[in-house]
Coordinates of C-alpha atoms in Angstrom, one line a residue:
X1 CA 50.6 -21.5 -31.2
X2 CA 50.7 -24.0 -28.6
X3 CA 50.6 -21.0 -25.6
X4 CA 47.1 -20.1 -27.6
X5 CA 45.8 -23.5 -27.8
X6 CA 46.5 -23.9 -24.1
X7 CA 44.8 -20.3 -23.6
X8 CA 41.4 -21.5 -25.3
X9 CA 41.4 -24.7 -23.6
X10 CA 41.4 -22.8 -20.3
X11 CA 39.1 -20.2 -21.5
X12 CA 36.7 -23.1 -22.3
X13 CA 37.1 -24.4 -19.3
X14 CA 36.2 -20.8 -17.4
X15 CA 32.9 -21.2 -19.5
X16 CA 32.1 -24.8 -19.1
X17 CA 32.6 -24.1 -15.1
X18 CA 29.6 -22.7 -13.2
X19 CA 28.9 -21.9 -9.5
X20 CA 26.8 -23.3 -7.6
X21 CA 25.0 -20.3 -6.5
X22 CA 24.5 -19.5 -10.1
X23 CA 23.1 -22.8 -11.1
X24 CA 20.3 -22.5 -8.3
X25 CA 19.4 -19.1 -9.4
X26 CA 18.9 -20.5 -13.0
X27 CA 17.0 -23.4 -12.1
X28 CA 14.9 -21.3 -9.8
X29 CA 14.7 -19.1 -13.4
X30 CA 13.5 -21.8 -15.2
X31 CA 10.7 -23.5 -12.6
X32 CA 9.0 -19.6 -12.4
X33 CA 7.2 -19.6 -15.4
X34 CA 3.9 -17.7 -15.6
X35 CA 1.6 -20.2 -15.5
X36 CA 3.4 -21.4 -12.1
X37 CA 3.0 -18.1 -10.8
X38 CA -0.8 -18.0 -11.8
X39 CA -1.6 -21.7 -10.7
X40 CA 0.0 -21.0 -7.4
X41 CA -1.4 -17.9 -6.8
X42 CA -5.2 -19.3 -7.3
X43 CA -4.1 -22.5 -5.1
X44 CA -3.5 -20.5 -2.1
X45 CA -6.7 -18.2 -3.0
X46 CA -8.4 -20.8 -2.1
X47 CA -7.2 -21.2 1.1
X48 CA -8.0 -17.8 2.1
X49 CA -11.2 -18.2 1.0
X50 CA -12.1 -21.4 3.2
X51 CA -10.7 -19.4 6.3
X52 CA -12.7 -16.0 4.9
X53 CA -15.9 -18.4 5.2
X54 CA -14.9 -19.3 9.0
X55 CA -15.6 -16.0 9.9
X56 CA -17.9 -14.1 6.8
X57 CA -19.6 -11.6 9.5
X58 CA -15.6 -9.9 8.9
X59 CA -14.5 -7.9 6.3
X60 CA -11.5 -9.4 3.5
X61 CA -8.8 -7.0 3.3
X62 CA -5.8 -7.1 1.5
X63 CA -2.2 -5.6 2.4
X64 CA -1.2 -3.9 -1.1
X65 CA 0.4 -5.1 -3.3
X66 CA 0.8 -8.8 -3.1
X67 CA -2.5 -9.6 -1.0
X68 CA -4.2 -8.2 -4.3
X69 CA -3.6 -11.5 -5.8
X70 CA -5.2 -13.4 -3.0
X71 CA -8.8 -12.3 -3.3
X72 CA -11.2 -12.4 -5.7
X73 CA -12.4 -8.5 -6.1
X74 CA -16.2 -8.7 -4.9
X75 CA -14.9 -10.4 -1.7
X76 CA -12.7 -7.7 -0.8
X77 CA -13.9 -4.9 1.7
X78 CA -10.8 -2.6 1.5
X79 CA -6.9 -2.4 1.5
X80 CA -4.4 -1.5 3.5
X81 CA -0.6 -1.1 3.5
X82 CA 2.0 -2.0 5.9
X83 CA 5.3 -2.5 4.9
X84 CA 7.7 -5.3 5.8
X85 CA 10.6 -2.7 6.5
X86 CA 8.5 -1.6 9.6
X87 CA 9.0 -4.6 11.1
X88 CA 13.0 -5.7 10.1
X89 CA 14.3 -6.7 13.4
X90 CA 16.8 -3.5 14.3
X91 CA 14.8 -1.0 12.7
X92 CA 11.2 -1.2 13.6
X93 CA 9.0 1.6 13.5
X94 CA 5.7 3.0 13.2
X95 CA 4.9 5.3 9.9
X96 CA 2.6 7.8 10.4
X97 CA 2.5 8.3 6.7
X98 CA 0.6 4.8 6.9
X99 CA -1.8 5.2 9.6
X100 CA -4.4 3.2 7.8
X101 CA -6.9 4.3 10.5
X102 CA -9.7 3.4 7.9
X103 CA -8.7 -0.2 8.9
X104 CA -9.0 0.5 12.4
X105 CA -12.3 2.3 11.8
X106 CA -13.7 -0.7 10.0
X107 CA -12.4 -3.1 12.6
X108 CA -14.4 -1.2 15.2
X109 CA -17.5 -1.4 13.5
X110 CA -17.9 -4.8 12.1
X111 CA -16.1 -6.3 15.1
X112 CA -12.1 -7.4 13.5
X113 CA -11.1 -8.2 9.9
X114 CA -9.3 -10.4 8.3
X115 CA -6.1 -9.3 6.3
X116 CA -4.4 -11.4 3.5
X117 CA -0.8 -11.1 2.2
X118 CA 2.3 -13.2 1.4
X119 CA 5.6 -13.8 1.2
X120 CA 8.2 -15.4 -0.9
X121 CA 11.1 -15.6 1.7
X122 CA 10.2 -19.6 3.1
X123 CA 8.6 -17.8 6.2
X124 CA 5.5 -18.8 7.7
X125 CA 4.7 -14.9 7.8
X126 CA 6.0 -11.3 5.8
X127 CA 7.4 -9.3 8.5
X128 CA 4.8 -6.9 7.7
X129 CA 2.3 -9.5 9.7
X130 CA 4.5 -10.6 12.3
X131 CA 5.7 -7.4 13.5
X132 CA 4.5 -4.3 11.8
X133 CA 0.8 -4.9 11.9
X134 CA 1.0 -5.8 16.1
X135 CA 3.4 -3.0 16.6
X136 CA 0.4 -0.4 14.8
X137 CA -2.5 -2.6 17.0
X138 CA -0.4 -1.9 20.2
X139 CA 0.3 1.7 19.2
X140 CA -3.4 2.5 18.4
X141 CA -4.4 0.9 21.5
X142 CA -2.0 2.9 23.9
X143 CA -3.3 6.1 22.3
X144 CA -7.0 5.1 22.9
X145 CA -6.2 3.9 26.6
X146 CA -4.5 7.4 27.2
X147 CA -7.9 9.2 25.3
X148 CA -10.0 6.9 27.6
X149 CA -7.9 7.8 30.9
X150 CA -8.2 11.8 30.3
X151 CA -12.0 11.6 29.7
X152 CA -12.2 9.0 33.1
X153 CA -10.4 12.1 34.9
X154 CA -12.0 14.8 33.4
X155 CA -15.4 13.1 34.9
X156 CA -14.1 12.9 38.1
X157 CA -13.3 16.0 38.2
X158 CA -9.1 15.3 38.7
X159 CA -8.1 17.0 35.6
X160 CA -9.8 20.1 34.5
X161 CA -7.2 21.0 32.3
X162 CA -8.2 18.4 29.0
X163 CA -11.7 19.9 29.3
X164 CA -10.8 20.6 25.6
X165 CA -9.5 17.3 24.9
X166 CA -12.6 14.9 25.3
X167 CA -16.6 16.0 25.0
X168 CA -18.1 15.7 28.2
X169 CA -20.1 12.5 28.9
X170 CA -17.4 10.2 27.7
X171 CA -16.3 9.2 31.4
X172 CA -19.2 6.5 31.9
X173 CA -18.7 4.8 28.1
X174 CA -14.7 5.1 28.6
X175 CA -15.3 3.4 32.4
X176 CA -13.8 0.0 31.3
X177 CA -10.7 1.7 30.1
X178 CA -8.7 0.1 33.4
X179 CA -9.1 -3.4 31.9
X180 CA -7.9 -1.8 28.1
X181 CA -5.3 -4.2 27.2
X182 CA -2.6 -2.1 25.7
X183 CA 0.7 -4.6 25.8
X184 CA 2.4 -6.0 23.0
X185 CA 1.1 -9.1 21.3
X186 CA 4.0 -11.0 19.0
X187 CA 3.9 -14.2 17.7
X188 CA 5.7 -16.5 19.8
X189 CA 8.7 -17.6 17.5
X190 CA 9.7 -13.6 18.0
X191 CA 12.9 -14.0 20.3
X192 CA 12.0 -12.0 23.7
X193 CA 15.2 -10.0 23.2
X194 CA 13.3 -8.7 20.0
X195 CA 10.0 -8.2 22.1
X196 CA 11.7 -6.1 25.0
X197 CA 13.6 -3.5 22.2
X198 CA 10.0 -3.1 20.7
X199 CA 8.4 -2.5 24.0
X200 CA 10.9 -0.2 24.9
X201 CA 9.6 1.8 22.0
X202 CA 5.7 2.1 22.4
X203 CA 5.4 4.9 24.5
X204 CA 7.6 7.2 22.2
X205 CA 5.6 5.9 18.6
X206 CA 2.6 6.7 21.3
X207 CA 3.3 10.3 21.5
X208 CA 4.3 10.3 18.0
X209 CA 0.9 9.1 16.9
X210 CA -0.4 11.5 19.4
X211 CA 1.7 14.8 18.2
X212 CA 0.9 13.6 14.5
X213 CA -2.6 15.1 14.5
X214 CA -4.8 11.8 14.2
X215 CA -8.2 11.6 15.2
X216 CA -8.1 9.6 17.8
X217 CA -11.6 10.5 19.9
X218 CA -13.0 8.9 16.7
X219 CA -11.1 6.0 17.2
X220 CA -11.7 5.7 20.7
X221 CA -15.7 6.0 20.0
X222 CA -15.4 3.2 17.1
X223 CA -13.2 0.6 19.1
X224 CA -15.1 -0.8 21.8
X225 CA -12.1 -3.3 22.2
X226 CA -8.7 -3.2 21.9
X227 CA -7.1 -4.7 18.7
X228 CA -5.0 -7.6 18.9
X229 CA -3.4 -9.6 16.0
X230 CA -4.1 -13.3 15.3
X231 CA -1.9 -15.5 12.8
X232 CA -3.1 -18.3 10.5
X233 CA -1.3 -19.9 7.8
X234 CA -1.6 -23.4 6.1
X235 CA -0.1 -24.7 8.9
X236 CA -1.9 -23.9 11.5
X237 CA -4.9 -26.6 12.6
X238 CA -8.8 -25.4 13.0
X239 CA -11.6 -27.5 14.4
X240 CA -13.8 -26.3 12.5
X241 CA -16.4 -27.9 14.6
X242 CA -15.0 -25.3 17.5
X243 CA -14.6 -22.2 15.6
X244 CA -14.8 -19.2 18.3
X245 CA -17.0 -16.7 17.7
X246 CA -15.1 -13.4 17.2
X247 CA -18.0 -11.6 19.0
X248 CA -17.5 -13.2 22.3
X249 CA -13.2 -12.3 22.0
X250 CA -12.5 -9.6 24.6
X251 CA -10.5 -7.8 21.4
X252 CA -11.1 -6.9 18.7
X253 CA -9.4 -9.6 15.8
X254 CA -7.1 -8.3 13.5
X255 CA -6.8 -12.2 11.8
X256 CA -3.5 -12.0 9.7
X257 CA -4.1 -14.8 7.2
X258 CA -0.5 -15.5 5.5
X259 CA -1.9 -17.3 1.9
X260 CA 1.2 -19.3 0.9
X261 CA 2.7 -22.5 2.2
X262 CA 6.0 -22.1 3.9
X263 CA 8.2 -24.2 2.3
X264 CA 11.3 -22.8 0.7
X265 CA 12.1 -24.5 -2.5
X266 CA 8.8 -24.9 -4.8
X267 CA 7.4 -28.4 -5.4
X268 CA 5.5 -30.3 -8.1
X269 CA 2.1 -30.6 -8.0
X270 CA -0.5 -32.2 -10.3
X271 CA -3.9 -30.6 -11.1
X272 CA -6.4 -32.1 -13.6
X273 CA -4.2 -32.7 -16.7
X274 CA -1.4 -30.3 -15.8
X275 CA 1.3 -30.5 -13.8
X276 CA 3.2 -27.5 -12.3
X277 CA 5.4 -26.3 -9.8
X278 CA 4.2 -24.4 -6.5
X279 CA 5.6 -21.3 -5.9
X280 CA 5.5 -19.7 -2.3
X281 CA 4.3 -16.3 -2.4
X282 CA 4.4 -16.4 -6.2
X283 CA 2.2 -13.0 -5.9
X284 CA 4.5 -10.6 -4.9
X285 CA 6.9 -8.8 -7.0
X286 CA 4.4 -8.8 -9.6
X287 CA 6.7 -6.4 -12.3
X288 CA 9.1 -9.6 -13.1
X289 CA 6.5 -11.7 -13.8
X290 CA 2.7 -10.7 -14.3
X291 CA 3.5 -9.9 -18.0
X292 CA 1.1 -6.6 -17.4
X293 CA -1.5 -8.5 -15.9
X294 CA -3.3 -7.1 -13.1
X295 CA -5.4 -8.7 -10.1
X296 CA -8.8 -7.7 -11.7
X297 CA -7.6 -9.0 -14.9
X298 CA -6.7 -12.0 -13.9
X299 CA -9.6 -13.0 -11.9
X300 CA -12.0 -12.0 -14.3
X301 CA -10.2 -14.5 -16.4
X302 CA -8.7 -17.1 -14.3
X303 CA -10.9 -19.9 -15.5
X304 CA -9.7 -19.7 -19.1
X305 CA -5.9 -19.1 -18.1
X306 CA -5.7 -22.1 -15.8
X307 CA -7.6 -24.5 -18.5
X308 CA -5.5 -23.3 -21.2
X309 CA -2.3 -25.0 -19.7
X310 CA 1.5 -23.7 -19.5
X311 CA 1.6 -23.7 -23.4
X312 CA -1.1 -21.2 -24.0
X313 CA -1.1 -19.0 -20.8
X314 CA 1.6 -16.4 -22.3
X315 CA -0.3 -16.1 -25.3
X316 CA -3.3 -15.5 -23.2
X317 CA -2.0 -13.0 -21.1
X318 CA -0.7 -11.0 -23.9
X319 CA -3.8 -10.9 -25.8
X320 CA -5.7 -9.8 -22.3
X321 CA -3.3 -7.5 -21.6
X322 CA -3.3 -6.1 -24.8
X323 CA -7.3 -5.7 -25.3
X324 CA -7.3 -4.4 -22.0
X325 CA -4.9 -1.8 -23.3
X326 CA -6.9 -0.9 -26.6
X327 CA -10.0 -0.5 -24.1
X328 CA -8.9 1.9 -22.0
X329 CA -7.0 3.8 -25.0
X330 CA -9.9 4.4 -26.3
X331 CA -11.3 6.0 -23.6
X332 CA -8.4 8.4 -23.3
X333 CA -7.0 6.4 -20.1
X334 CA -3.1 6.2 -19.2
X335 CA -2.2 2.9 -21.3
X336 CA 1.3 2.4 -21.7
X337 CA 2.9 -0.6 -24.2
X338 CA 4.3 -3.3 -22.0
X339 CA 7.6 -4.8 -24.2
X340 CA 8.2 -8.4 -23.0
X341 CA 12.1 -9.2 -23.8
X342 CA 13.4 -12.8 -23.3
X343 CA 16.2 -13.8 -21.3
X344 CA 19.4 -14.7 -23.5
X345 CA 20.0 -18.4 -23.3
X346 CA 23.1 -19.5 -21.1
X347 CA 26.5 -21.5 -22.5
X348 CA 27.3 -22.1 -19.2
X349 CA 26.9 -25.7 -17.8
X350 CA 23.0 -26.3 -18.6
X351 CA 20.9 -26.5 -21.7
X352 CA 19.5 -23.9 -23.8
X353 CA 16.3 -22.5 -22.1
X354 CA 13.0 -21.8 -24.5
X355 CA 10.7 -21.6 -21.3
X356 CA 8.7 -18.5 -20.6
X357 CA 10.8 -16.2 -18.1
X358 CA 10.6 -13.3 -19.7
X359 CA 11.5 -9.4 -18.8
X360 CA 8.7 -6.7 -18.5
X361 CA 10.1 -3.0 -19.7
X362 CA 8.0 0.0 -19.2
X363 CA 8.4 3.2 -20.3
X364 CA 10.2 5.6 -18.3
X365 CA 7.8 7.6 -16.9
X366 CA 5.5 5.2 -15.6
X367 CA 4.4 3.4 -12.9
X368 CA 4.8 -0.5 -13.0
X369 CA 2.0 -1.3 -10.0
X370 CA -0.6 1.1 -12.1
X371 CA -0.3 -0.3 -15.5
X372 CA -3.9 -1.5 -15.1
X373 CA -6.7 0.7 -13.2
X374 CA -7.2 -2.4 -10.6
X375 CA -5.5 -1.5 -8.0
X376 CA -6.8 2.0 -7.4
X377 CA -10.0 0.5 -7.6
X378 CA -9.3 -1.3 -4.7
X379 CA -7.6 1.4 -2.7
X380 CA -9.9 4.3 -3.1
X381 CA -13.2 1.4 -2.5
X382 CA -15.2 2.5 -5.6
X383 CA -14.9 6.6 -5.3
X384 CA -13.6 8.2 -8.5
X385 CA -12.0 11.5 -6.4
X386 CA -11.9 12.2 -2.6
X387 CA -12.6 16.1 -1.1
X388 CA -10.6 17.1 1.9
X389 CA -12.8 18.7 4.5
X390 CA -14.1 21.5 3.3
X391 CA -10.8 22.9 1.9
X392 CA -12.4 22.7 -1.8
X393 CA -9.3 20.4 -2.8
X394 CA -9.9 17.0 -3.9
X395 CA -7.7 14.3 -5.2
X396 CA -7.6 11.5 -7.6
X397 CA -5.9 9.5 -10.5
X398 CA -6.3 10.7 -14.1
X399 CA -7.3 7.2 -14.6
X400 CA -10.6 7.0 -13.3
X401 CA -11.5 11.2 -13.1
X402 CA -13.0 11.5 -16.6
X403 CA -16.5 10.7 -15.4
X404 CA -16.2 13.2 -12.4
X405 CA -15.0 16.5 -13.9
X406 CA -18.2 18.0 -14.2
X407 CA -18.3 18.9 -10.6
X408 CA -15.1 20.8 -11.4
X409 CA -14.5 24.3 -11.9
X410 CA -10.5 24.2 -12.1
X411 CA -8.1 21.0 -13.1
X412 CA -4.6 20.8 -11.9
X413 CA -3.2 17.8 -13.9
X414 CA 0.0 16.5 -12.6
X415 CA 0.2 13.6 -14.4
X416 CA 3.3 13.1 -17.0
X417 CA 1.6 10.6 -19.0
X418 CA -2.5 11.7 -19.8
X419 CA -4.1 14.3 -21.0
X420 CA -7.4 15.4 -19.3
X421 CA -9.7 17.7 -21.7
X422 CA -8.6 21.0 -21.0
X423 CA -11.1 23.6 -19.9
X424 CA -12.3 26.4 -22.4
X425 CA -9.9 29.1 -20.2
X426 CA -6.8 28.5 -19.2
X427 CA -7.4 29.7 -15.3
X428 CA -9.1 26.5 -15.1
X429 CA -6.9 24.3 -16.4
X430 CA -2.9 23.5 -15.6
X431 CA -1.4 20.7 -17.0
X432 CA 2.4 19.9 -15.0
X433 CA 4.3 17.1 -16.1
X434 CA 5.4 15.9 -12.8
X435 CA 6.9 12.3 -12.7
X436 CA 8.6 10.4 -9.1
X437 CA 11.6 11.2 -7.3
X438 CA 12.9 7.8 -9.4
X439 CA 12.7 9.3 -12.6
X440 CA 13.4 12.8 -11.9
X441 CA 15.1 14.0 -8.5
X442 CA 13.6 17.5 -8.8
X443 CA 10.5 17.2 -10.6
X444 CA 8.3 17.9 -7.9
X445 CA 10.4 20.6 -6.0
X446 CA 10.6 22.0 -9.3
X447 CA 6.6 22.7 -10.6
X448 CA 5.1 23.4 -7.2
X449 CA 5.7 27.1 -7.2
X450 CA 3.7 27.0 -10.2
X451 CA 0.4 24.1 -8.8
X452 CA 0.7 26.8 -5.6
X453 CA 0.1 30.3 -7.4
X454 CA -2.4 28.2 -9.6
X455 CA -4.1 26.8 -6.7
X456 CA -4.1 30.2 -4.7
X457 CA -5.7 32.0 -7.8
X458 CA -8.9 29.9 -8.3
X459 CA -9.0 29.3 -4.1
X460 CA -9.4 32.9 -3.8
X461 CA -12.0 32.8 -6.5
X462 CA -14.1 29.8 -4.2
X463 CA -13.6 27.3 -7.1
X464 CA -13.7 23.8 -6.5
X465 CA -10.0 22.4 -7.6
X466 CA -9.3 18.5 -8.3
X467 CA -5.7 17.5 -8.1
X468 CA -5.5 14.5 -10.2
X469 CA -1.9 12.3 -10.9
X470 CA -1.4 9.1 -12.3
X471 CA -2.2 6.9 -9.6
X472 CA -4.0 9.2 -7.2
X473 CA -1.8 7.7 -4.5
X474 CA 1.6 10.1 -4.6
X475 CA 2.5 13.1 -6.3
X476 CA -1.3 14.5 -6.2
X477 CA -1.2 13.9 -2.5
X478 CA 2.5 15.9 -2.1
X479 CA 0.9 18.5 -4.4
X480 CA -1.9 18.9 -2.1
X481 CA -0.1 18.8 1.0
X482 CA 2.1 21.5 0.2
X483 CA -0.8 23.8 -0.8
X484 CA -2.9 23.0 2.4
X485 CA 0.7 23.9 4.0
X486 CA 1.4 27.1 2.1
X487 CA -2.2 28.4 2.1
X488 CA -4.5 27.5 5.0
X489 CA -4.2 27.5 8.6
X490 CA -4.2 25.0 11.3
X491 CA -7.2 24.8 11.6
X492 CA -7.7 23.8 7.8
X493 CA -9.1 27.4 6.6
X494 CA -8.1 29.2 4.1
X495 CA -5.8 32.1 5.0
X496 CA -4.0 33.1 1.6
X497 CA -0.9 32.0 3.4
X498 CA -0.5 34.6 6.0
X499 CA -0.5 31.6 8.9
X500 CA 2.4 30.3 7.2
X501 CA 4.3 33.3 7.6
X502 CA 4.0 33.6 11.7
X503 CA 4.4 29.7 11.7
X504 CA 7.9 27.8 11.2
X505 CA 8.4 25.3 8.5
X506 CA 8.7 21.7 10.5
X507 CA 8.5 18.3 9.9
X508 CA 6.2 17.8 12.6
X509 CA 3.8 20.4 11.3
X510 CA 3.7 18.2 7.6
X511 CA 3.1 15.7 8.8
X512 CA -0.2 17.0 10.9
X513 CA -1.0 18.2 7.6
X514 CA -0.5 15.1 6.1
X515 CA -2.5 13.1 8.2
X516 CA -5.2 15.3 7.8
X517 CA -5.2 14.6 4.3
X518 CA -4.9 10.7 4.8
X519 CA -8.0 10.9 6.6
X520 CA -9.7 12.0 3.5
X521 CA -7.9 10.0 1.0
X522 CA -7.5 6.4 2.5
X523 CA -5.5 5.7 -0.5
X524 CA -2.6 7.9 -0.2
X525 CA 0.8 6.5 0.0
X526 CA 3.2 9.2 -1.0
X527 CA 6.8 8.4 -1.6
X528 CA 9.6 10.0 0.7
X529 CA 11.4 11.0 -2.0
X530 CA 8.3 13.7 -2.8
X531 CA 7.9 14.4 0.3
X532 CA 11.0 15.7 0.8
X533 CA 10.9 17.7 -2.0
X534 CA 7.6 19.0 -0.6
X535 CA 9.6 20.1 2.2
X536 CA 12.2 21.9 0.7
X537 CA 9.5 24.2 -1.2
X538 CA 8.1 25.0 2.1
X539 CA 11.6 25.8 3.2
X540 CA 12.7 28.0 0.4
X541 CA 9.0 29.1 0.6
X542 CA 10.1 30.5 3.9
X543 CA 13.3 31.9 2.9
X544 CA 11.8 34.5 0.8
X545 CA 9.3 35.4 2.6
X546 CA 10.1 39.4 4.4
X547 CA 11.4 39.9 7.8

């Protein structure tokens, strides 16, 4: 008896002890509630708004997914997406699955843009902005300088052989080209060590982007000046009796506005008869907090959330959320139930917690950043479905097509989740459950022999064929590129396949396909997961063909 008594106490003990790591974390728990996150989120809106109105001749973008929370909807022009994993010091890189040369495009033509996004690490800047985004600008630039060069020679007459590469004519606009800046532009707390390794890399992500298949003459025609990143955050001081005028820059701005304050713990702050806490970059990682609200929901109801105070905003999330839900049920739209489960209160070392911090679950097979149809609004900038070329293939998300299928003679539904109104015959209308490489490993690899033959039958038949997934952003995209891969030739006809069987299977050769298909479908950001299932179809594809 007394060795058990003496084994309790120290039990107890073991439970009454607690780290200080762990303590931190739960504190941290405690201090982001919802309404936190929300009143933070429309504090720093704010200041991208005031910097938006120093320059409102250029276009608002955001950098999906957190700089969706920034912006009010009607002020934003487009999206983009560049990953922070680009730019991790070590293994920088430039994605040619995210060219996002509809942001260059729209740079060129309404001279710069500004781009908002966030971060929760206590930096000033997401590494997206301070190295990603400059590495694409100097990328894009060396190509264009390279384009510019060969149409400067061509003119003169001292290379005849890229006669095919330029149109003739382009020497005299291209004759500024020898004052094209094409270095490296980093912001200055970037340690020079870092700088060098990233400079030694241009010229190969050059020829890359080159080899890739981009447009580039187009981008060389729409950017009369080089693009160069600037960096503003709520630290940085503006005269704002001196603001320059972006028109008289000898580049063209790419203003990286970073929306949250860059302090690393969260702070209390007092607004009308609230107070809360600020929370740096409180709008990324939106699945372990939002509760299933979206950007578009929450700005279309931000001035009843914030009123309402930290006691009602759950209950008025969940009843938004919900009727949002019922809406688009009704209209036969993916809507999925989003189960809010509360975290178990702690024994250990602090009081029982009744706040709000709360777990979202979803069902398997869905998407948490598509709960809502917000953020393909966004991406796709109002289209419902986007044709490539002339290839009779289009694109889209099952959540938005149901307006658009009249212009449809065949449906190819890969999404797991909805259920399109199937055609009268059934050589118009294949339904494949299809979910991510997440869910499923094989999923893809596994249904594309039958989206091919489908897609093969009703091209030969000149039908006009709408590939339509969840999100309109992934698996519709991989489903595409492995037809356009299987079927037509380089030059985007269609062949019935019989390029494909002179032609070996590479990566190099998807991913020209690929970027043919991004410039079509500015939203695409398939997963490379899928696309290395697309990959090995295409492989095995080979495999069985005859000698």
């Amino acid at each position: 008896l007394p060795m058990a008594a003496a084994a309790g106490s120290e039990h107890a003990a073991e439970e009454g002890t607690l780290s200080i790591y762990k303590a931190a974390r739960r504190i941290k728990r405690r201090e982001s509630t919802l309404y936190n996150a929300l009143r933070s989120v429309a504090d720093d809106a704010a200041f991208v708004a005031e910097i938006a109105a120093l320059w409102p001749a250029l276009p608002l973008v955001a950098n999906l997914r957190c700089g969706l929370w920034y912006a009010q909807p009607r002020s934003l022009a487009a999206t983009c997406y560049f990953k922070s994993t680009d730019g991790h010091a070590g293994n920088w890189g430039f994605s040619t699955a995210r060219l996002n040369l509809h942001l260059a495009l729209l740079a060129g033509e309404r001279g710069g843009c500004i781009i908002v996004d966030s971060t929760r690490k206590g930096k000033r800047f997401p590494d997206s902005m301070a190295k990603t985004i400059p590495i694409w600008c100097c990328v894009l630039n060396r190509a264009i300088q390279r384009h510019r060069l060969r149409a400067i020679n061509q003119g003169s007459g001292l290379n005849s052989e890229t006669s095919a590469v330029v149109p003739n004519g382009d020497a005299e606009e291209y004759s500024g080209s020898s004052n094209w800046d094409s270095s490296v532009h980093l912001p200055v707390w970037v340690l020079e060590t870092e700088k060098n390794a990233i400079e030694g890399h241009i010229e190969e992500w050059a020829d890359l982007f080159e080899s890739c298949g981009a447009d580039i003459h187009s981008l060389a025609l729409g950017l009369q000046k080089p693009l160069r990143p600037l960096w503003i955050s709520q630290n940085t001081r503006i005269w704002l009796n001196e603001v320059p005028d972006h028109q008289l820059w000898d580049f063209t701005p790419i203003i990286l506005v970073s929306a949250s304050a860059s302090g690393a713990v969260a702070t209390q702050r007092t607004a009308s008869e609230f107070s809360w806490r600020y929370i740096p970059g409180a709008g990324d990682d939106e699945e372990s907090w939002a509760r299933g609200l979206t950007p578009t929901l929450f700005w279309k109801h931000s001035y009843d959330l914030l009123d309402g105070g930290p006691d009602l905003c759950n209950q008025l999330v969940a009843d938004i959320v919900e009727k949002d839900r019922v809406y688009r049920a009704q209209r036969g739209e993916h809507s999925p139930q989003v189960i809010v489960k509360h975290v178990k209160c702690s024994r250990h070392g602090l009081e029982p917690y009744t706040g709000d911090h709360t777990i979202i679950a979803q069902p398997m097979n869905s998407n948490p950043s598509t709960i809502a149809p917000a953020n393909t609004q966004y991406s796709n900038g109002g289209h419902v479905v986007f044709w490539i070329g002339t290839s009779n293939l289009a694109v889209g998300s099952t959540m938005q097509v149901a307006d658009g299928l009249a212009d449809m003679d065949c449906i190819l539904n890969c999404d797991s989740t909805s259920r399109l109104p199937p055609s009268s015959s059934e050589d118009s209308y294949l339904e494949l459950p299809i979910v991510g490489s997440k869910d499923e490993r094989f999923s893809l690899l596994n249904n594309l022999p039958k989206a091919v033959s489908f897609a093969k039958k009703n091209l030969i038949a000149r039908r006009k064929m709408l590939l339509c997934c969840q999100n309109g952003e992934d698996i519709s995209i991989c489903v595409a590129l492995a037809i356009i891969t299987r079927l037509f030739s380089d030059t985007g006809c269609f062949d019935c396949g019989e390029s494909f069987m002179r032609r070996d299977v590479t990566k190099l050769e998807m991913r020209k396909r690929l970027v043919f298909i991004c410039k079509y479908a500015v939203n695409a950001r398939p997963s490379r997961g899928n696309l290395r299932q697309v990959y090995g179809f295409l492989c095995n594809e080979k495999e069985q063909l005859p000698c």
